[in-house]
Amino acid sequence: MPCNPRYEILFEPVRIGPVTAPNRFYQVPHASGMTNALPRVRAAFREAKAEGGWGVVCTGACSIDPSSDDAPLPFATLWDSNDIRAHALMTEAVHRHGSLAGVELWHGGASVMNRTSRLPPLSPSGIPWMATHVGFMGNLRPKTMDNADIRNVLRCQADAARKARTAGFDIVYVYAGMGYLGYEFLLPEYNHRSDCYGGPIENRVRFVREMIEVTKDAVGKDCGVALRVSLEELRGRPGRNQPSEAHELVELLADVPDLFDVKMDSSPTDCSASRFTGEGSHEPVIDFVKSLTKKPVVGVGRFTSPDTMVSQIRRGVLDFIGGARPSIADPFLPNKIREGREAEIRECIGCNICISSWHDGVPVRCTQNPTAGEEWRRGWHPERVERADRPERILIVGGGPAGLECALTLGRRGHEVTLADSSRTFGGRLTFEKTLPGLSAWNRVVDYRLGRLNEMSNVSLHAESTLGADEIIELSPDRVVLATGARWTNMLYSSLEIPVGRLDHPDVFTPDDIAGGRLPEGPTLVFDFDNYYMGGVLTEHLAVHGVPVSYATPAGQASAWTIMTNELPLVHRALARRKVAVTTLHLLKSFDGETATLAHLFTGEETRVACHSVVIVGLRLPRGELFETLTERADGLAAAGIRSVDRIGDALAPGAIAHAVHSGHKLAREIGADIRWQPYRRDTPIVDAVADFDMRTAAE
């Protein structure tokens, strides 16, 4: 189908200094967790986006010098010739599809601890960044930069820019956001200097201006130079000659970079989860930038709707539609819009499991796109799968995220697929979870897959179909896949931090009870040792339904693991808005129908909470009864010609939805082939015996 005329503006070329982007789709720099240690994985991951139509594809934060060392978190480097060759794999891959390649040169300043390089962190005024979270070996404090340090960083930026040009990058960044060095010069809380780099905004901008200038001198006419800058904090500060210091910053630098990449200041607001923030949330902070510069502007906002994208362009908010999370969820988003296939877009659900991957130090994962990070390792293309040599009849029992993904991929491979679920609707756990506060966008996992499955003549969907072992054997498919999910238990939690014993009482509930329509009588205590989203969001759900509720956890924060998805502060704010009392570092010891007894995790001191019911959000276990029954009937399976019975998703190992989708996809790719237990390809760094990094640089 042709492109909808409304969307043709998105495919106009835009000039960035000496280079021209073929369209307005701009994959902004974002962490991938791949680094120079996995150069082929990184190149294939970025190449998929170029193939999918992103006109600009950037790599994430790339250190310019060992004084910017973020280990053990994953970070890329441009320090020596090995690094140039590693990055060249990515630029060559991106260029194969006619896209521009960009690199985000980065110095972390006081936000890094240089654990590996053991060089003093640098700071405009010796002020540590996020002192309660960042520390190393007795809370090493950063060094106050003197003029020699400033000159050295400027030289390192220029050297890295030249290396970037040699590696084939078309756009080279100066980074002044998210707490890193350039940003620290911009904020007076961290910049207490009294020289020409401190004081009024004109002076605080000087370091960033000089970084841009040395970058432009280094790359000459070969590359565009972009400034990535956080504006949220500065937008809230009144300016002397403009409405805010953010306005003054843009005015002062209006003609200096070739492109402005504008963003928020902290991860919880810059890449906020859909549970708390909708599409286009950055606009109130960055909407003024184009009024003060003639240079193109790119920004993000978890854009998935082409109508929203067009609105941003036509209203003069942005020149480029920036994508990080949406480009991971669907690398082919631009091509689908260009080809009139908007219904096929695999929309980002905003769960931020991708961001948690970086915090975990592993290559990026995505709930919607199970091929993310697997393009080179396993040879998985995000849009294409190999047809089966011999199509088979495959029965999938369970229509949740794992079952739907497995059915879709098997169907694309040409198998004859039957998907059965006992419920009235498909969706599994998401049938309930999508109704919880802020989680409606998560049902895109179901909607996308059902939409594609309903188009396939070789896939049949059967809701309200309860299948036992007898029915499965009678159907006699070639293979059986069980996606029967998991159940929440009423297990307690011990001081050894393991689930132990059950709390049996008529007024003890699990999330499954709430999903089934049972609402506890208040006051209710939610005891959460799952630590991801369910405990917090279920507490909100009860409060919304008028149930007086309090929350307790053995962790140090409510929904503690959501620090990995940038949601933790927003979870606490949400509970505070609902007036929920939060008790941390406590175990649930007992409950008698009127009182719950809590014990402090470390001291054992007991606290009694008056409540009529308890909801335990803790251990999940697979629903394994059907699998056990089938495996006990091996003779019947063989007689029926059933070659295999496999489990996927929560039925195999309960976890996040991303794990379930990946599990279903993996089995569908590999079913019937003798490769399931072979290791994936292992990437290696590109290393010469001697690289050209001058150790004297570090000594200076």
PDB file of N, CA, C and O in Angstrom, residues 535-592:
ATOM      1  N   GLY A 535       3.102  -5.609  43.175  1.00  0.00           N
ATOM      2  CA  GLY A 535       2.708  -5.224  44.527  1.00  0.00           C
ATOM      3  C   GLY A 535       2.250  -3.782  44.605  1.00  0.00           C
ATOM      4  O   GLY A 535       1.194  -3.472  45.180  1.00  0.00           O
ATOM      5  N   GLY A 536       3.021  -2.875  44.003  1.00  0.00           N
ATOM      6  CA  GLY A 536       2.660  -1.467  44.051  1.00  0.00           C
ATOM      7  C   GLY A 536       1.406  -1.153  43.269  1.00  0.00           C
ATOM      8  O   GLY A 536       0.521  -0.426  43.739  1.00  0.00           O
ATOM      9  N   VAL A 537       1.301  -1.706  42.054  1.00  0.00           N
ATOM     10  CA  VAL A 537       0.156  -1.365  41.219  1.00  0.00           C
ATOM     11  C   VAL A 537      -1.117  -2.023  41.745  1.00  0.00           C
ATOM     12  O   VAL A 537      -2.220  -1.458  41.633  1.00  0.00           O
ATOM     13  N   LEU A 538      -0.995  -3.196  42.363  1.00  0.00           N
ATOM     14  CA  LEU A 538      -2.165  -3.837  42.959  1.00  0.00           C
ATOM     15  C   LEU A 538      -2.643  -3.048  44.178  1.00  0.00           C
ATOM     16  O   LEU A 538      -3.852  -2.937  44.427  1.00  0.00           O
ATOM     17  N   THR A 539      -1.705  -2.480  44.920  1.00  0.00           N
ATOM     18  CA  THR A 539      -2.076  -1.613  46.042  1.00  0.00           C
ATOM     19  C   THR A 539      -2.863  -0.405  45.537  1.00  0.00           C
ATOM     20  O   THR A 539      -3.898  -0.022  46.110  1.00  0.00           O
ATOM     21  N   GLU A 540      -2.386   0.206  44.468  1.00  0.00           N
ATOM     22  CA  GLU A 540      -3.126   1.312  43.856  1.00  0.00           C
ATOM     23  C   GLU A 540      -4.522   0.866  43.426  1.00  0.00           C
ATOM     24  O   GLU A 540      -5.510   1.591  43.617  1.00  0.00           O
ATOM     25  N   HIS A 541      -4.590  -0.308  42.821  1.00  0.00           N
ATOM     26  CA  HIS A 541      -5.861  -0.842  42.333  1.00  0.00           C
ATOM     27  C   HIS A 541      -6.875  -0.959  43.473  1.00  0.00           C
ATOM     28  O   HIS A 541      -8.044  -0.568  43.324  1.00  0.00           O
ATOM     29  N   LEU A 542      -6.430  -1.481  44.600  1.00  0.00           N
ATOM     30  CA  LEU A 542      -7.335  -1.615  45.745  1.00  0.00           C
ATOM     31  C   LEU A 542      -7.776  -0.251  46.247  1.00  0.00           C
ATOM     32  O   LEU A 542      -8.955  -0.038  46.572  1.00  0.00           O
ATOM     33  N   ALA A 543      -6.816   0.698  46.293  1.00  0.00           N
ATOM     34  CA  ALA A 543      -7.168   2.041  46.756  1.00  0.00           C
ATOM     35  C   ALA A 543      -8.187   2.697  45.828  1.00  0.00           C
ATOM     36  O   ALA A 543      -9.129   3.362  46.280  1.00  0.00           O
ATOM     37  N   VAL A 544      -8.015   2.497  44.526  1.00  0.00           N
ATOM     38  CA  VAL A 544      -8.957   3.059  43.552  1.00  0.00           C
ATOM     39  C   VAL A 544     -10.355   2.512  43.778  1.00  0.00           C
ATOM     40  O   VAL A 544     -11.362   3.220  43.603  1.00  0.00           O
ATOM     41  N   HIS A 545     -10.435   1.246  44.206  1.00  0.00           N
ATOM     42  CA  HIS A 545     -11.731   0.611  44.440  1.00  0.00           C
ATOM     43  C   HIS A 545     -12.246   0.842  45.857  1.00  0.00           C
ATOM     44  O   HIS A 545     -13.172   0.162  46.309  1.00  0.00           O
ATOM     45  N   GLY A 546     -11.657   1.781  46.552  1.00  0.00           N
ATOM     46  CA  GLY A 546     -12.173   2.181  47.846  1.00  0.00           C
ATOM     47  C   GLY A 546     -11.791   1.288  49.000  1.00  0.00           C
ATOM     48  O   GLY A 546     -12.375   1.404  50.091  1.00  0.00           O
ATOM     49  N   VAL A 547     -10.832   0.399  48.811  1.00  0.00           N
ATOM     50  CA  VAL A 547     -10.402  -0.485  49.891  1.00  0.00           C
ATOM     51  C   VAL A 547      -9.289   0.212  50.677  1.00  0.00           C
ATOM     52  O   VAL A 547      -8.244   0.531  50.109  1.00  0.00           O
ATOM     53  N   PRO A 548      -9.467   0.469  51.967  1.00  0.00           N
ATOM     54  CA  PRO A 548      -8.364   1.022  52.764  1.00  0.00           C
ATOM     55  C   PRO A 548      -7.196   0.035  52.746  1.00  0.00           C
ATOM     56  O   PRO A 548      -7.376  -1.144  53.062  1.00  0.00           O
ATOM     57  N   VAL A 549      -6.017   0.496  52.366  1.00  0.00           N
ATOM     58  CA  VAL A 549      -4.919  -0.429  52.129  1.00  0.00           C
ATOM     59  C   VAL A 549      -3.602   0.164  52.607  1.00  0.00           C
ATOM     60  O   VAL A 549      -3.374   1.376  52.531  1.00  0.00           O
ATOM     61  N   SER A 550      -2.743  -0.701  53.122  1.00  0.00           N
ATOM     62  CA  SER A 550      -1.370  -0.335  53.457  1.00  0.00           C
ATOM     63  C   SER A 550      -0.439  -1.325  52.776  1.00  0.00           C
ATOM     64  O   SER A 550      -0.866  -2.369  52.273  1.00  0.00           O
ATOM     65  N   TYR A 551       0.843  -1.014  52.765  1.00  0.00           N
ATOM     66  CA  TYR A 551       1.809  -1.788  51.990  1.00  0.00           C
ATOM     67  C   TYR A 551       3.024  -2.080  52.861  1.00  0.00           C
ATOM     68  O   TYR A 551       3.523  -1.190  53.566  1.00  0.00           O
ATOM     69  N   ALA A 552       3.510  -3.314  52.804  1.00  0.00           N
ATOM     70  CA  ALA A 552       4.710  -3.692  53.549  1.00  0.00           C
ATOM     71  C   ALA A 552       5.601  -4.558  52.669  1.00  0.00           C
ATOM     72  O   ALA A 552       5.109  -5.333  51.830  1.00  0.00           O
ATOM     73  N   THR A 553       6.903  -4.446  52.867  1.00  0.00           N
ATOM     74  CA  THR A 553       7.862  -5.208  52.067  1.00  0.00           C
ATOM     75  C   THR A 553       9.147  -5.407  52.864  1.00  0.00           C
ATOM     76  O   THR A 553       9.521  -4.538  53.662  1.00  0.00           O
ATOM     77  N   PRO A 554       9.848  -6.517  52.649  1.00  0.00           N
ATOM     78  CA  PRO A 554      11.160  -6.675  53.276  1.00  0.00           C
ATOM     79  C   PRO A 554      12.245  -5.868  52.571  1.00  0.00           C
ATOM     80  O   PRO A 554      13.361  -5.740  53.097  1.00  0.00           O
ATOM     81  N   ALA A 555      11.945  -5.329  51.398  1.00  0.00           N
ATOM     82  CA  ALA A 555      12.914  -4.526  50.659  1.00  0.00           C
ATOM     83  C   ALA A 555      13.030  -3.132  51.265  1.00  0.00           C
ATOM     84  O   ALA A 555      12.261  -2.749  52.147  1.00  0.00           O
ATOM     85  N   GLY A 556      13.975  -2.362  50.753  1.00  0.00           N
ATOM     86  CA  GLY A 556      14.191  -1.017  51.271  1.00  0.00           C
ATOM     87  C   GLY A 556      13.253   0.013  50.695  1.00  0.00           C
ATOM     88  O   GLY A 556      13.167   1.135  51.219  1.00  0.00           O
ATOM     89  N   GLN A 557      12.568  -0.319  49.591  1.00  0.00           N
ATOM     90  CA  GLN A 557      11.617   0.592  48.971  1.00  0.00           C
ATOM     91  C   GLN A 557      10.407  -0.204  48.487  1.00  0.00           C
ATOM     92  O   GLN A 557      10.472  -1.430  48.354  1.00  0.00           O
ATOM     93  N   ALA A 558       9.351   0.497  48.225  1.00  0.00           N
ATOM     94  CA  ALA A 558       8.190  -0.143  47.607  1.00  0.00           C
ATOM     95  C   ALA A 558       8.534  -0.496  46.164  1.00  0.00           C
ATOM     96  O   ALA A 558       9.183   0.289  45.462  1.00  0.00           O
ATOM     97  N   SER A 559       8.119  -1.689  45.731  1.00  0.00           N
ATOM     98  CA  SER A 559       8.418  -2.143  44.360  1.00  0.00           C
ATOM     99  C   SER A 559       9.878  -1.892  44.027  1.00  0.00           C
ATOM    100  O   SER A 559      10.225  -1.273  43.019  1.00  0.00           O
ATOM    101  N   ALA A 560      10.751  -2.427  44.869  1.00  0.00           N
ATOM    102  CA  ALA A 560      12.160  -2.038  44.855  1.00  0.00           C
ATOM    103  C   ALA A 560      12.831  -2.253  43.506  1.00  0.00           C
ATOM    104  O   ALA A 560      13.701  -1.473  43.107  1.00  0.00           O
ATOM    105  N   TRP A 561      12.459  -3.329  42.775  1.00  0.00           N
ATOM    106  CA  TRP A 561      13.165  -3.602  41.524  1.00  0.00           C
ATOM    107  C   TRP A 561      12.861  -2.569  40.447  1.00  0.00           C
ATOM    108  O   TRP A 561      13.593  -2.457  39.459  1.00  0.00           O
ATOM    109  N   THR A 562      11.822  -1.757  40.642  1.00  0.00           N
ATOM    110  CA  THR A 562      11.499  -0.756  39.633  1.00  0.00           C
ATOM    111  C   THR A 562      12.540   0.352  39.562  1.00  0.00           C
ATOM    112  O   THR A 562      12.472   1.202  38.667  1.00  0.00           O
ATOM    113  N   ILE A 563      13.533   0.338  40.457  1.00  0.00           N
ATOM    114  CA  ILE A 563      14.657   1.251  40.262  1.00  0.00           C
ATOM    115  C   ILE A 563      15.365   0.925  38.958  1.00  0.00           C
ATOM    116  O   ILE A 563      15.967   1.779  38.317  1.00  0.00           O
ATOM    117  N   MET A 564      15.261  -0.334  38.526  1.00  0.00           N
ATOM    118  CA  MET A 564      15.895  -0.765  37.284  1.00  0.00           C
ATOM    119  C   MET A 564      15.148  -0.243  36.061  1.00  0.00           C
ATOM    120  O   MET A 564      15.721  -0.130  34.978  1.00  0.00           O
ATOM    121  N   THR A 565      13.877   0.053  36.203  1.00  0.00           N
ATOM    122  CA  THR A 565      13.063   0.535  35.081  1.00  0.00           C
ATOM    123  C   THR A 565      12.750   2.028  35.195  1.00  0.00           C
ATOM    124  O   THR A 565      11.856   2.530  34.502  1.00  0.00           O
ATOM    125  N   ASN A 566      13.458   2.728  36.079  1.00  0.00           N
ATOM    126  CA  ASN A 566      13.300   4.178  36.272  1.00  0.00           C
ATOM    127  C   ASN A 566      11.957   4.575  36.868  1.00  0.00           C
ATOM    128  O   ASN A 566      11.554   5.733  36.786  1.00  0.00           O
ATOM    129  N   GLU A 567      11.262   3.642  37.486  1.00  0.00           N
ATOM    130  CA  GLU A 567       9.923   3.923  38.004  1.00  0.00           C
ATOM    131  C   GLU A 567       9.885   4.164  39.513  1.00  0.00           C
ATOM    132  O   GLU A 567       8.854   4.608  40.029  1.00  0.00           O
ATOM    133  N   LEU A 568      10.947   3.845  40.222  1.00  0.00           N
ATOM    134  CA  LEU A 568      10.885   3.814  41.690  1.00  0.00           C
ATOM    135  C   LEU A 568      10.351   5.107  42.305  1.00  0.00           C
ATOM    136  O   LEU A 568       9.422   5.054  43.125  1.00  0.00           O
ATOM    137  N   PRO A 569      10.891   6.283  41.955  1.00  0.00           N
ATOM    138  CA  PRO A 569      10.332   7.491  42.592  1.00  0.00           C
ATOM    139  C   PRO A 569       8.878   7.714  42.240  1.00  0.00           C
ATOM    140  O   PRO A 569       8.107   8.225  43.060  1.00  0.00           O
ATOM    141  N   LEU A 570       8.484   7.324  41.024  1.00  0.00           N
ATOM    142  CA  LEU A 570       7.100   7.523  40.597  1.00  0.00           C
ATOM    143  C   LEU A 570       6.159   6.563  41.308  1.00  0.00           C
ATOM    144  O   LEU A 570       5.002   6.900  41.576  1.00  0.00           O
ATOM    145  N   VAL A 571       6.638   5.361  41.633  1.00  0.00           N
ATOM    146  CA  VAL A 571       5.835   4.417  42.409  1.00  0.00           C
ATOM    147  C   VAL A 571       5.530   5.003  43.785  1.00  0.00           C
ATOM    148  O   VAL A 571       4.384   4.981  44.258  1.00  0.00           O
ATOM    149  N   HIS A 572       6.554   5.545  44.439  1.00  0.00           N
ATOM    150  CA  HIS A 572       6.350   6.106  45.779  1.00  0.00           C
ATOM    151  C   HIS A 572       5.409   7.317  45.727  1.00  0.00           C
ATOM    152  O   HIS A 572       4.570   7.495  46.619  1.00  0.00           O
ATOM    153  N   ARG A 573       5.544   8.127  44.688  1.00  0.00           N
ATOM    154  CA  ARG A 573       4.633   9.267  44.565  1.00  0.00           C
ATOM    155  C   ARG A 573       3.197   8.800  44.351  1.00  0.00           C
ATOM    156  O   ARG A 573       2.250   9.382  44.900  1.00  0.00           O
ATOM    157  N   ALA A 574       3.036   7.754  43.552  1.00  0.00           N
ATOM    158  CA  ALA A 574       1.687   7.234  43.291  1.00  0.00           C
ATOM    159  C   ALA A 574       1.047   6.706  44.571  1.00  0.00           C
ATOM    160  O   ALA A 574      -0.136   6.953  44.842  1.00  0.00           O
ATOM    161  N   LEU A 575       1.824   5.977  45.375  1.00  0.00           N
ATOM    162  CA  LEU A 575       1.282   5.458  46.632  1.00  0.00           C
ATOM    163  C   LEU A 575       0.974   6.588  47.603  1.00  0.00           C
ATOM    164  O   LEU A 575      -0.019   6.540  48.343  1.00  0.00           O
ATOM    165  N   ALA A 576       1.823   7.618  47.588  1.00  0.00           N
ATOM    166  CA  ALA A 576       1.569   8.763  48.465  1.00  0.00           C
ATOM    167  C   ALA A 576       0.281   9.483  48.064  1.00  0.00           C
ATOM    168  O   ALA A 576      -0.490   9.919  48.927  1.00  0.00           O
ATOM    169  N   ARG A 577       0.049   9.605  46.754  1.00  0.00           N
ATOM    170  CA  ARG A 577      -1.193  10.250  46.296  1.00  0.00           C
ATOM    171  C   ARG A 577      -2.419   9.472  46.746  1.00  0.00           C
ATOM    172  O   ARG A 577      -3.480  10.057  46.998  1.00  0.00           O
ATOM    173  N   ARG A 578      -2.274   8.151  46.842  1.00  0.00           N
ATOM    174  CA  ARG A 578      -3.392   7.318  47.307  1.00  0.00           C
ATOM    175  C   ARG A 578      -3.453   7.240  48.828  1.00  0.00           C
ATOM    176  O   ARG A 578      -4.285   6.520  49.385  1.00  0.00           O
ATOM    177  N   LYS A 579      -2.529   7.954  49.497  1.00  0.00           N
ATOM    178  CA  LYS A 579      -2.458   7.982  50.963  1.00  0.00           C
ATOM    179  C   LYS A 579      -2.239   6.584  51.539  1.00  0.00           C
ATOM    180  O   LYS A 579      -2.854   6.192  52.549  1.00  0.00           O
ATOM    181  N   VAL A 580      -1.366   5.823  50.886  1.00  0.00           N
ATOM    182  CA  VAL A 580      -1.027   4.472  51.327  1.00  0.00           C
ATOM    183  C   VAL A 580       0.173   4.537  52.266  1.00  0.00           C
ATOM    184  O   VAL A 580       1.218   5.099  51.914  1.00  0.00           O
ATOM    185  N   ALA A 581       0.029   3.956  53.448  1.00  0.00           N
ATOM    186  CA  ALA A 581       1.155   3.856  54.370  1.00  0.00           C
ATOM    187  C   ALA A 581       2.094   2.759  53.879  1.00  0.00           C
ATOM    188  O   ALA A 581       1.664   1.639  53.597  1.00  0.00           O
ATOM    189  N   VAL A 582       3.387   3.077  53.800  1.00  0.00           N
ATOM    190  CA  VAL A 582       4.392   2.146  53.287  1.00  0.00           C
ATOM    191  C   VAL A 582       5.348   1.779  54.406  1.00  0.00           C
ATOM    192  O   VAL A 582       5.933   2.652  55.057  1.00  0.00           O
ATOM    193  N   THR A 583       5.495   0.484  54.636  1.00  0.00           N
ATOM    194  CA  THR A 583       6.438  -0.022  55.636  1.00  0.00           C
ATOM    195  C   THR A 583       7.485  -0.867  54.923  1.00  0.00           C
ATOM    196  O   THR A 583       7.141  -1.838  54.244  1.00  0.00           O
ATOM    197  N   THR A 584       8.749  -0.498  55.055  1.00  0.00           N
ATOM    198  CA  THR A 584       9.829  -1.237  54.407  1.00  0.00           C
ATOM    199  C   THR A 584      10.629  -2.017  55.449  1.00  0.00           C
ATOM    200  O   THR A 584      10.503  -1.805  56.664  1.00  0.00           O
ATOM    201  N   LEU A 585      11.454  -2.949  54.980  1.00  0.00           N
ATOM    202  CA  LEU A 585      12.363  -3.742  55.816  1.00  0.00           C
ATOM    203  C   LEU A 585      11.615  -4.567  56.858  1.00  0.00           C
ATOM    204  O   LEU A 585      12.128  -4.811  57.953  1.00  0.00           O
ATOM    205  N   HIS A 586      10.424  -5.029  56.510  1.00  0.00           N
ATOM    206  CA  HIS A 586       9.640  -5.835  57.448  1.00  0.00           C
ATOM    207  C   HIS A 586       9.119  -7.101  56.772  1.00  0.00           C
ATOM    208  O   HIS A 586       8.740  -7.088  55.592  1.00  0.00           O
ATOM    209  N   LEU A 587       9.109  -8.174  57.543  1.00  0.00           N
ATOM    210  CA  LEU A 587       8.547  -9.454  57.134  1.00  0.00           C
ATOM    211  C   LEU A 587       7.150  -9.610  57.705  1.00  0.00           C
ATOM    212  O   LEU A 587       6.858  -9.107  58.789  1.00  0.00           O
ATOM    213  N   LEU A 588       6.307 -10.317  56.985  1.00  0.00           N
ATOM    214  CA  LEU A 588       5.003 -10.712  57.521  1.00  0.00           C
ATOM    215  C   LEU A 588       5.191 -12.034  58.262  1.00  0.00           C
ATOM    216  O   LEU A 588       5.612 -13.032  57.677  1.00  0.00           O
ATOM    217  N   LYS A 589       4.887 -12.025  59.550  1.00  0.00           N
ATOM    218  CA  LYS A 589       5.076 -13.232  60.370  1.00  0.00           C
ATOM    219  C   LYS A 589       3.791 -14.032  60.510  1.00  0.00           C
ATOM    220  O   LYS A 589       3.805 -15.269  60.442  1.00  0.00           O
ATOM    221  N   SER A 590       2.672 -13.336  60.729  1.00  0.00           N
ATOM    222  CA  SER A 590       1.412 -14.057  60.968  1.00  0.00           C
ATOM    223  C   SER A 590       0.235 -13.135  60.704  1.00  0.00           C
ATOM    224  O   SER A 590       0.380 -11.910  60.603  1.00  0.00           O
ATOM    225  N   PHE A 591      -0.950 -13.774  60.623  1.00  0.00           N
ATOM    226  CA  PHE A 591      -2.193 -13.035  60.415  1.00  0.00           C
ATOM    227  C   PHE A 591      -3.330 -13.871  60.985  1.00  0.00           C
ATOM    228  O   PHE A 591      -3.446 -15.075  60.705  1.00  0.00           O
ATOM    229  N   ASP A 592      -4.185 -13.252  61.803  1.00  0.00           N
ATOM    230  CA  ASP A 592      -5.256 -14.005  62.457  1.00  0.00           C
ATOM    231  C   ASP A 592      -6.647 -13.548  62.044  1.00  0.00           C
ATOM    232  O   ASP A 592      -7.649 -13.941  62.659  1.00  0.00           O
TER     233      ASP A 592
END
